[in-house]
Amino acid sequence: PLNIFDKGIAKDAEITAFCDTNPEKIEILKSKTTTNAPYFTDYKEMLDSGLIDVVLVETPHYQHPEIVMECLKRGINVICDKPAGVYTKQVKEMNEMAASSNAVFGMMFNQRTNPMYIKMRELIQSGELGAIRRTNWIITNWFRTQYYYDTGSWRATWAGEGGGVLINQCPHQIDLVSWVIGEQP
């Protein structure tokens, strides 16, 4: 997630706090960053610290609605990685809270920051290629190794992801084809 700062996408942003429930991951993160921002193991303590105006939620899918709603309750702007959640009821509650909140709420589809897809969108939106009449979207190099699934016990489980590859990988492709082409598939 830090690469959005490196690529200039969030060039005016400043990292003011990190949170992870796993102290080992915090130590790894500390070794890869040069910031003096404090680290928290309890996200509610971080939200209550007064150090942040925007939160980027990058947690197991089933935690997304809970954390987003805690941010919204405090009036903290929040960007949530896809998917919005695992259970429709929680996502509906989250969306209702966002609609009545003064805080800004948005979903993050990280592939939109990829320069290749940005360029594709620019070419199509400019009309340089003419009218798009048909699209065939095939991505064959998205392979997840066992290491990926071993990084979290929630990965590739119905309870944790809410649908395995269909929920974890396909939303990127559906979003990209919609965003790049400008039409729903």
C-alpha atoms as a PDB file:
ATOM      1  CA  PRO A   1       0.000   0.000   0.000  1.00  0.00           C
ATOM      2  CA  LEU A   2       2.893   2.449   0.461  1.00  0.00           C
ATOM      3  CA  ASN A   3       3.656   2.472  -3.256  1.00  0.00           C
ATOM      4  CA  ILE A   4       0.833   4.955  -3.873  1.00  0.00           C
ATOM      5  CA  PHE A   5       2.973   7.507  -2.070  1.00  0.00           C
ATOM      6  CA  ASP A   6       6.094   6.534  -3.997  1.00  0.00           C
ATOM      7  CA  LYS A   7       4.345   6.917  -7.370  1.00  0.00           C
ATOM      8  CA  GLY A   8       3.088  10.404  -6.593  1.00  0.00           C
ATOM      9  CA  ILE A   9      -0.572   9.400  -6.593  1.00  0.00           C
ATOM     10  CA  ALA A  10      -1.017  10.702  -3.073  1.00  0.00           C
ATOM     11  CA  LYS A  11       1.880  13.145  -3.273  1.00  0.00           C
ATOM     12  CA  ASP A  12       0.429  15.581  -0.733  1.00  0.00           C
ATOM     13  CA  ALA A  13      -0.314  12.849   1.806  1.00  0.00           C
ATOM     14  CA  GLU A  14       1.682  12.296   4.947  1.00  0.00           C
ATOM     15  CA  ILE A  15       1.714   9.001   6.815  1.00  0.00           C
ATOM     16  CA  THR A  16       0.920   9.801  10.437  1.00  0.00           C
ATOM     17  CA  ALA A  17       0.124   6.351  11.870  1.00  0.00           C
ATOM     18  CA  PHE A  18       0.199   2.633  11.101  1.00  0.00           C
ATOM     19  CA  CYS A  19      -1.831  -0.181  12.600  1.00  0.00           C
ATOM     20  CA  ASP A  20      -1.501  -3.942  12.531  1.00  0.00           C
ATOM     21  CA  THR A  21      -2.596  -6.478  15.117  1.00  0.00           C
ATOM     22  CA  ASN A  22       0.496  -8.571  14.442  1.00  0.00           C
ATOM     23  CA  PRO A  23       3.619  -7.130  16.154  1.00  0.00           C
ATOM     24  CA  GLU A  24       5.872  -9.128  13.788  1.00  0.00           C
ATOM     25  CA  LYS A  25       4.351  -7.371  10.780  1.00  0.00           C
ATOM     26  CA  ILE A  26       4.850  -4.019  12.485  1.00  0.00           C
ATOM     27  CA  GLU A  27       8.561  -4.814  12.882  1.00  0.00           C
ATOM     28  CA  ILE A  28       8.810  -5.743   9.191  1.00  0.00           C
ATOM     29  CA  LEU A  29       7.056  -2.502   8.231  1.00  0.00           C
ATOM     30  CA  LYS A  30       9.358  -0.472  10.471  1.00  0.00           C
ATOM     31  CA  SER A  31      12.365  -1.965   8.694  1.00  0.00           C
ATOM     32  CA  LYS A  32      10.962  -0.903   5.298  1.00  0.00           C
ATOM     33  CA  THR A  33       9.990   2.687   6.086  1.00  0.00           C
ATOM     34  CA  THR A  34      11.753   5.804   7.292  1.00  0.00           C
ATOM     35  CA  THR A  35       8.779   7.507   8.890  1.00  0.00           C
ATOM     36  CA  ASN A  36       8.577   8.406  12.559  1.00  0.00           C
ATOM     37  CA  ALA A  37       4.827   7.762  12.558  1.00  0.00           C
ATOM     38  CA  PRO A  38       3.631   5.758  15.560  1.00  0.00           C
ATOM     39  CA  TYR A  39       2.476   2.160  15.247  1.00  0.00           C
ATOM     40  CA  PHE A  40      -0.679   0.840  16.849  1.00  0.00           C
ATOM     41  CA  THR A  41      -1.931  -2.705  17.440  1.00  0.00           C
ATOM     42  CA  ASP A  42      -5.506  -1.559  18.136  1.00  0.00           C
ATOM     43  CA  TYR A  43      -7.172   0.333  15.305  1.00  0.00           C
ATOM     44  CA  LYS A  44      -9.683   2.039  17.612  1.00  0.00           C
ATOM     45  CA  GLU A  45      -6.795   3.518  19.631  1.00  0.00           C
ATOM     46  CA  MET A  46      -5.310   4.775  16.368  1.00  0.00           C
ATOM     47  CA  LEU A  47      -8.647   6.307  15.325  1.00  0.00           C
ATOM     48  CA  ASP A  48      -8.982   8.006  18.709  1.00  0.00           C
ATOM     49  CA  SER A  49      -5.381   9.286  18.678  1.00  0.00           C
ATOM     50  CA  GLY A  50      -6.232  12.465  16.737  1.00  0.00           C
ATOM     51  CA  LEU A  51      -3.321  11.775  14.392  1.00  0.00           C
ATOM     52  CA  ILE A  52      -5.255  10.961  11.230  1.00  0.00           C
ATOM     53  CA  ASP A  53      -7.762  12.501   8.812  1.00  0.00           C
ATOM     54  CA  VAL A  54      -7.960   9.582   6.355  1.00  0.00           C
ATOM     55  CA  VAL A  55      -7.710   5.838   6.867  1.00  0.00           C
ATOM     56  CA  LEU A  56      -6.840   3.294   4.204  1.00  0.00           C
ATOM     57  CA  VAL A  57      -8.460  -0.008   5.240  1.00  0.00           C
ATOM     58  CA  GLU A  58      -6.364  -2.957   4.043  1.00  0.00           C
ATOM     59  CA  THR A  59      -7.513  -5.828   6.230  1.00  0.00           C
ATOM     60  CA  PRO A  60      -9.237  -9.187   5.751  1.00  0.00           C
ATOM     61  CA  HIS A  61     -12.472  -8.623   3.846  1.00  0.00           C
ATOM     62  CA  TYR A  62     -14.801  -9.495   6.716  1.00  0.00           C
ATOM     63  CA  GLN A  63     -13.337  -6.604   8.782  1.00  0.00           C
ATOM     64  CA  HIS A  64     -13.922  -3.882   6.186  1.00  0.00           C
ATOM     65  CA  PRO A  65     -17.460  -2.774   7.217  1.00  0.00           C
ATOM     66  CA  GLU A  66     -16.629  -2.708  10.940  1.00  0.00           C
ATOM     67  CA  ILE A  67     -13.521  -0.552  10.517  1.00  0.00           C
ATOM     68  CA  VAL A  68     -15.141   1.745   7.945  1.00  0.00           C
ATOM     69  CA  MET A  69     -18.102   2.350  10.255  1.00  0.00           C
ATOM     70  CA  GLU A  70     -15.796   3.110  13.198  1.00  0.00           C
ATOM     71  CA  CYS A  71     -14.049   5.716  11.023  1.00  0.00           C
ATOM     72  CA  LEU A  72     -17.355   7.228   9.897  1.00  0.00           C
ATOM     73  CA  LYS A  73     -18.627   7.412  13.506  1.00  0.00           C
ATOM     74  CA  ARG A  74     -15.607   9.577  14.310  1.00  0.00           C
ATOM     75  CA  GLY A  75     -15.929  11.714  11.173  1.00  0.00           C
ATOM     76  CA  ILE A  76     -12.690  10.308   9.740  1.00  0.00           C
ATOM     77  CA  ASN A  77     -12.500  10.022   5.963  1.00  0.00           C
ATOM     78  CA  VAL A  78     -11.945   6.451   4.831  1.00  0.00           C
ATOM     79  CA  ILE A  79     -10.849   4.562   1.735  1.00  0.00           C
ATOM     80  CA  CYS A  80     -11.645   0.860   1.813  1.00  0.00           C
ATOM     81  CA  ASP A  81      -9.877  -1.718  -0.304  1.00  0.00           C
ATOM     82  CA  LYS A  82     -12.206  -3.955  -2.281  1.00  0.00           C
ATOM     83  CA  PRO A  83     -14.442  -5.761  -1.619  1.00  0.00           C
ATOM     84  CA  ALA A  84     -16.719  -3.688   0.574  1.00  0.00           C
ATOM     85  CA  GLY A  85     -17.255  -6.715   2.786  1.00  0.00           C
ATOM     86  CA  VAL A  86     -18.301 -10.353   2.893  1.00  0.00           C
ATOM     87  CA  TYR A  87     -21.903 -10.060   4.060  1.00  0.00           C
ATOM     88  CA  THR A  88     -24.530  -8.002   2.253  1.00  0.00           C
ATOM     89  CA  LYS A  89     -26.181  -6.842   5.490  1.00  0.00           C
ATOM     90  CA  GLN A  90     -22.923  -5.346   6.825  1.00  0.00           C
ATOM     91  CA  VAL A  91     -22.156  -3.633   3.516  1.00  0.00           C
ATOM     92  CA  LYS A  92     -25.670  -2.161   3.420  1.00  0.00           C
ATOM     93  CA  GLU A  93     -25.257  -0.809   6.972  1.00  0.00           C
ATOM     94  CA  MET A  94     -21.858   0.630   6.040  1.00  0.00           C
ATOM     95  CA  ASN A  95     -23.259   2.353   2.948  1.00  0.00           C
ATOM     96  CA  GLU A  96     -26.192   3.779   4.914  1.00  0.00           C
ATOM     97  CA  MET A  97     -23.830   5.154   7.550  1.00  0.00           C
ATOM     98  CA  ALA A  98     -21.606   6.643   4.831  1.00  0.00           C
ATOM     99  CA  ALA A  99     -24.603   8.359   3.210  1.00  0.00           C
ATOM    100  CA  SER A 100     -25.463  10.097   6.483  1.00  0.00           C
ATOM    101  CA  SER A 101     -21.892  10.907   7.509  1.00  0.00           C
ATOM    102  CA  ASN A 102     -19.973  14.133   6.921  1.00  0.00           C
ATOM    103  CA  ALA A 103     -16.850  12.049   6.299  1.00  0.00           C
ATOM    104  CA  VAL A 104     -15.823  11.012   2.791  1.00  0.00           C
ATOM    105  CA  PHE A 105     -16.037   7.298   1.998  1.00  0.00           C
ATOM    106  CA  GLY A 106     -14.590   5.620  -1.079  1.00  0.00           C
ATOM    107  CA  MET A 107     -13.648   2.209  -2.366  1.00  0.00           C
ATOM    108  CA  MET A 108     -10.124   1.452  -3.582  1.00  0.00           C
ATOM    109  CA  PHE A 109      -9.492  -0.641  -6.653  1.00  0.00           C
ATOM    110  CA  ASN A 110      -5.696  -0.611  -6.645  1.00  0.00           C
ATOM    111  CA  GLN A 111      -5.264  -1.580 -10.292  1.00  0.00           C
ATOM    112  CA  ARG A 112      -6.500   1.884 -11.304  1.00  0.00           C
ATOM    113  CA  THR A 113      -3.108   3.185 -10.142  1.00  0.00           C
ATOM    114  CA  ASN A 114      -1.236   1.005 -12.647  1.00  0.00           C
ATOM    115  CA  PRO A 115       0.249   3.293 -15.351  1.00  0.00           C
ATOM    116  CA  MET A 116      -0.569   0.757 -18.067  1.00  0.00           C
ATOM    117  CA  TYR A 117      -4.304   0.847 -17.297  1.00  0.00           C
ATOM    118  CA  ILE A 118      -4.232   4.621 -16.859  1.00  0.00           C
ATOM    119  CA  LYS A 119      -2.742   4.954 -20.353  1.00  0.00           C
ATOM    120  CA  MET A 120      -5.280   2.532 -21.834  1.00  0.00           C
ATOM    121  CA  ARG A 121      -8.112   4.574 -20.331  1.00  0.00           C
ATOM    122  CA  GLU A 122      -6.632   7.833 -21.623  1.00  0.00           C
ATOM    123  CA  LEU A 123      -6.349   6.419 -25.161  1.00  0.00           C
ATOM    124  CA  ILE A 124      -9.926   5.178 -25.173  1.00  0.00           C
ATOM    125  CA  GLN A 125     -11.400   8.264 -23.503  1.00  0.00           C
ATOM    126  CA  SER A 126      -9.589  10.568 -25.943  1.00  0.00           C
ATOM    127  CA  GLY A 127     -11.247   8.902 -28.922  1.00  0.00           C
ATOM    128  CA  GLU A 128      -7.852   8.365 -30.558  1.00  0.00           C
ATOM    129  CA  LEU A 129      -8.719   4.709 -31.149  1.00  0.00           C
ATOM    130  CA  GLY A 130     -12.198   5.440 -32.464  1.00  0.00           C
ATOM    131  CA  ALA A 131     -15.406   3.969 -31.107  1.00  0.00           C
ATOM    132  CA  ILE A 132     -15.006   0.786 -29.093  1.00  0.00           C
ATOM    133  CA  ARG A 133     -17.358  -1.785 -30.574  1.00  0.00           C
ATOM    134  CA  ARG A 134     -16.278  -4.929 -28.775  1.00  0.00           C
ATOM    135  CA  THR A 135     -14.010  -5.753 -25.867  1.00  0.00           C
ATOM    136  CA  ASN A 136     -12.364  -9.028 -24.975  1.00  0.00           C
ATOM    137  CA  TRP A 137     -10.605  -8.719 -21.599  1.00  0.00           C
ATOM    138  CA  ILE A 138      -8.234 -11.562 -20.732  1.00  0.00           C
ATOM    139  CA  ILE A 139      -5.652 -11.441 -17.959  1.00  0.00           C
ATOM    140  CA  THR A 140      -3.671 -14.670 -17.703  1.00  0.00           C
ATOM    141  CA  ASN A 141      -0.685 -13.644 -15.590  1.00  0.00           C
ATOM    142  CA  TRP A 142      -2.518 -13.247 -12.291  1.00  0.00           C
ATOM    143  CA  PHE A 143      -1.342 -16.342 -10.488  1.00  0.00           C
ATOM    144  CA  ARG A 144      -1.347 -16.580  -6.727  1.00  0.00           C
ATOM    145  CA  THR A 145       1.275 -18.827  -5.171  1.00  0.00           C
ATOM    146  CA  GLN A 146       0.649 -20.849  -2.045  1.00  0.00           C
ATOM    147  CA  TYR A 147       2.706 -18.244  -0.164  1.00  0.00           C
ATOM    148  CA  TYR A 148      -0.026 -15.670  -0.887  1.00  0.00           C
ATOM    149  CA  TYR A 149      -2.672 -17.897   0.676  1.00  0.00           C
ATOM    150  CA  ASP A 150      -0.406 -18.700   3.618  1.00  0.00           C
ATOM    151  CA  THR A 151      -0.058 -14.989   4.508  1.00  0.00           C
ATOM    152  CA  GLY A 152      -3.503 -15.009   6.130  1.00  0.00           C
ATOM    153  CA  SER A 153      -5.696 -17.828   7.414  1.00  0.00           C
ATOM    154  CA  TRP A 154      -8.729 -15.910   6.095  1.00  0.00           C
ATOM    155  CA  ARG A 155      -7.526 -16.070   2.463  1.00  0.00           C
ATOM    156  CA  ALA A 156      -9.393 -18.401   0.070  1.00  0.00           C
ATOM    157  CA  THR A 157     -12.058 -19.191   2.645  1.00  0.00           C
ATOM    158  CA  TRP A 158     -15.774 -18.519   2.371  1.00  0.00           C
ATOM    159  CA  ALA A 159     -15.879 -16.989   5.848  1.00  0.00           C
ATOM    160  CA  GLY A 160     -12.800 -14.828   5.323  1.00  0.00           C
ATOM    161  CA  GLU A 161     -13.092 -13.739   1.706  1.00  0.00           C
ATOM    162  CA  GLY A 162     -16.692 -14.493   0.972  1.00  0.00           C
ATOM    163  CA  GLY A 163     -16.097 -16.358  -2.262  1.00  0.00           C
ATOM    164  CA  GLY A 164     -12.462 -17.128  -2.970  1.00  0.00           C
ATOM    165  CA  VAL A 165     -11.082 -16.051  -6.344  1.00  0.00           C
ATOM    166  CA  LEU A 166     -14.433 -14.655  -7.518  1.00  0.00           C
ATOM    167  CA  ILE A 167     -14.389 -12.117  -4.700  1.00  0.00           C
ATOM    168  CA  ASN A 168     -10.633 -11.628  -4.394  1.00  0.00           C
ATOM    169  CA  GLN A 169      -9.407 -11.416  -8.006  1.00  0.00           C
ATOM    170  CA  CYS A 170     -12.360 -10.984 -10.380  1.00  0.00           C
ATOM    171  CA  PRO A 171     -13.509  -7.627  -8.949  1.00  0.00           C
ATOM    172  CA  HIS A 172     -10.233  -6.133 -10.194  1.00  0.00           C
ATOM    173  CA  GLN A 173     -10.946  -7.302 -13.725  1.00  0.00           C
ATOM    174  CA  ILE A 174     -14.608  -6.240 -13.701  1.00  0.00           C
ATOM    175  CA  ASP A 175     -13.615  -2.833 -12.357  1.00  0.00           C
ATOM    176  CA  LEU A 176     -10.790  -2.431 -14.855  1.00  0.00           C
ATOM    177  CA  VAL A 177     -12.832  -3.295 -17.928  1.00  0.00           C
ATOM    178  CA  SER A 178     -15.600  -0.948 -16.738  1.00  0.00           C
ATOM    179  CA  TRP A 179     -13.195   1.885 -15.899  1.00  0.00           C
ATOM    180  CA  VAL A 180     -10.870   1.537 -18.885  1.00  0.00           C
ATOM    181  CA  ILE A 181     -13.569   1.021 -21.522  1.00  0.00           C
ATOM    182  CA  GLY A 182     -16.153   3.273 -19.872  1.00  0.00           C
ATOM    183  CA  GLU A 183     -18.937   0.690 -20.092  1.00  0.00           C
ATOM    184  CA  GLN A 184     -20.257  -2.049 -17.841  1.00  0.00           C
ATOM    185  CA  PRO A 185     -19.482  -5.567 -19.083  1.00  0.00           C
END
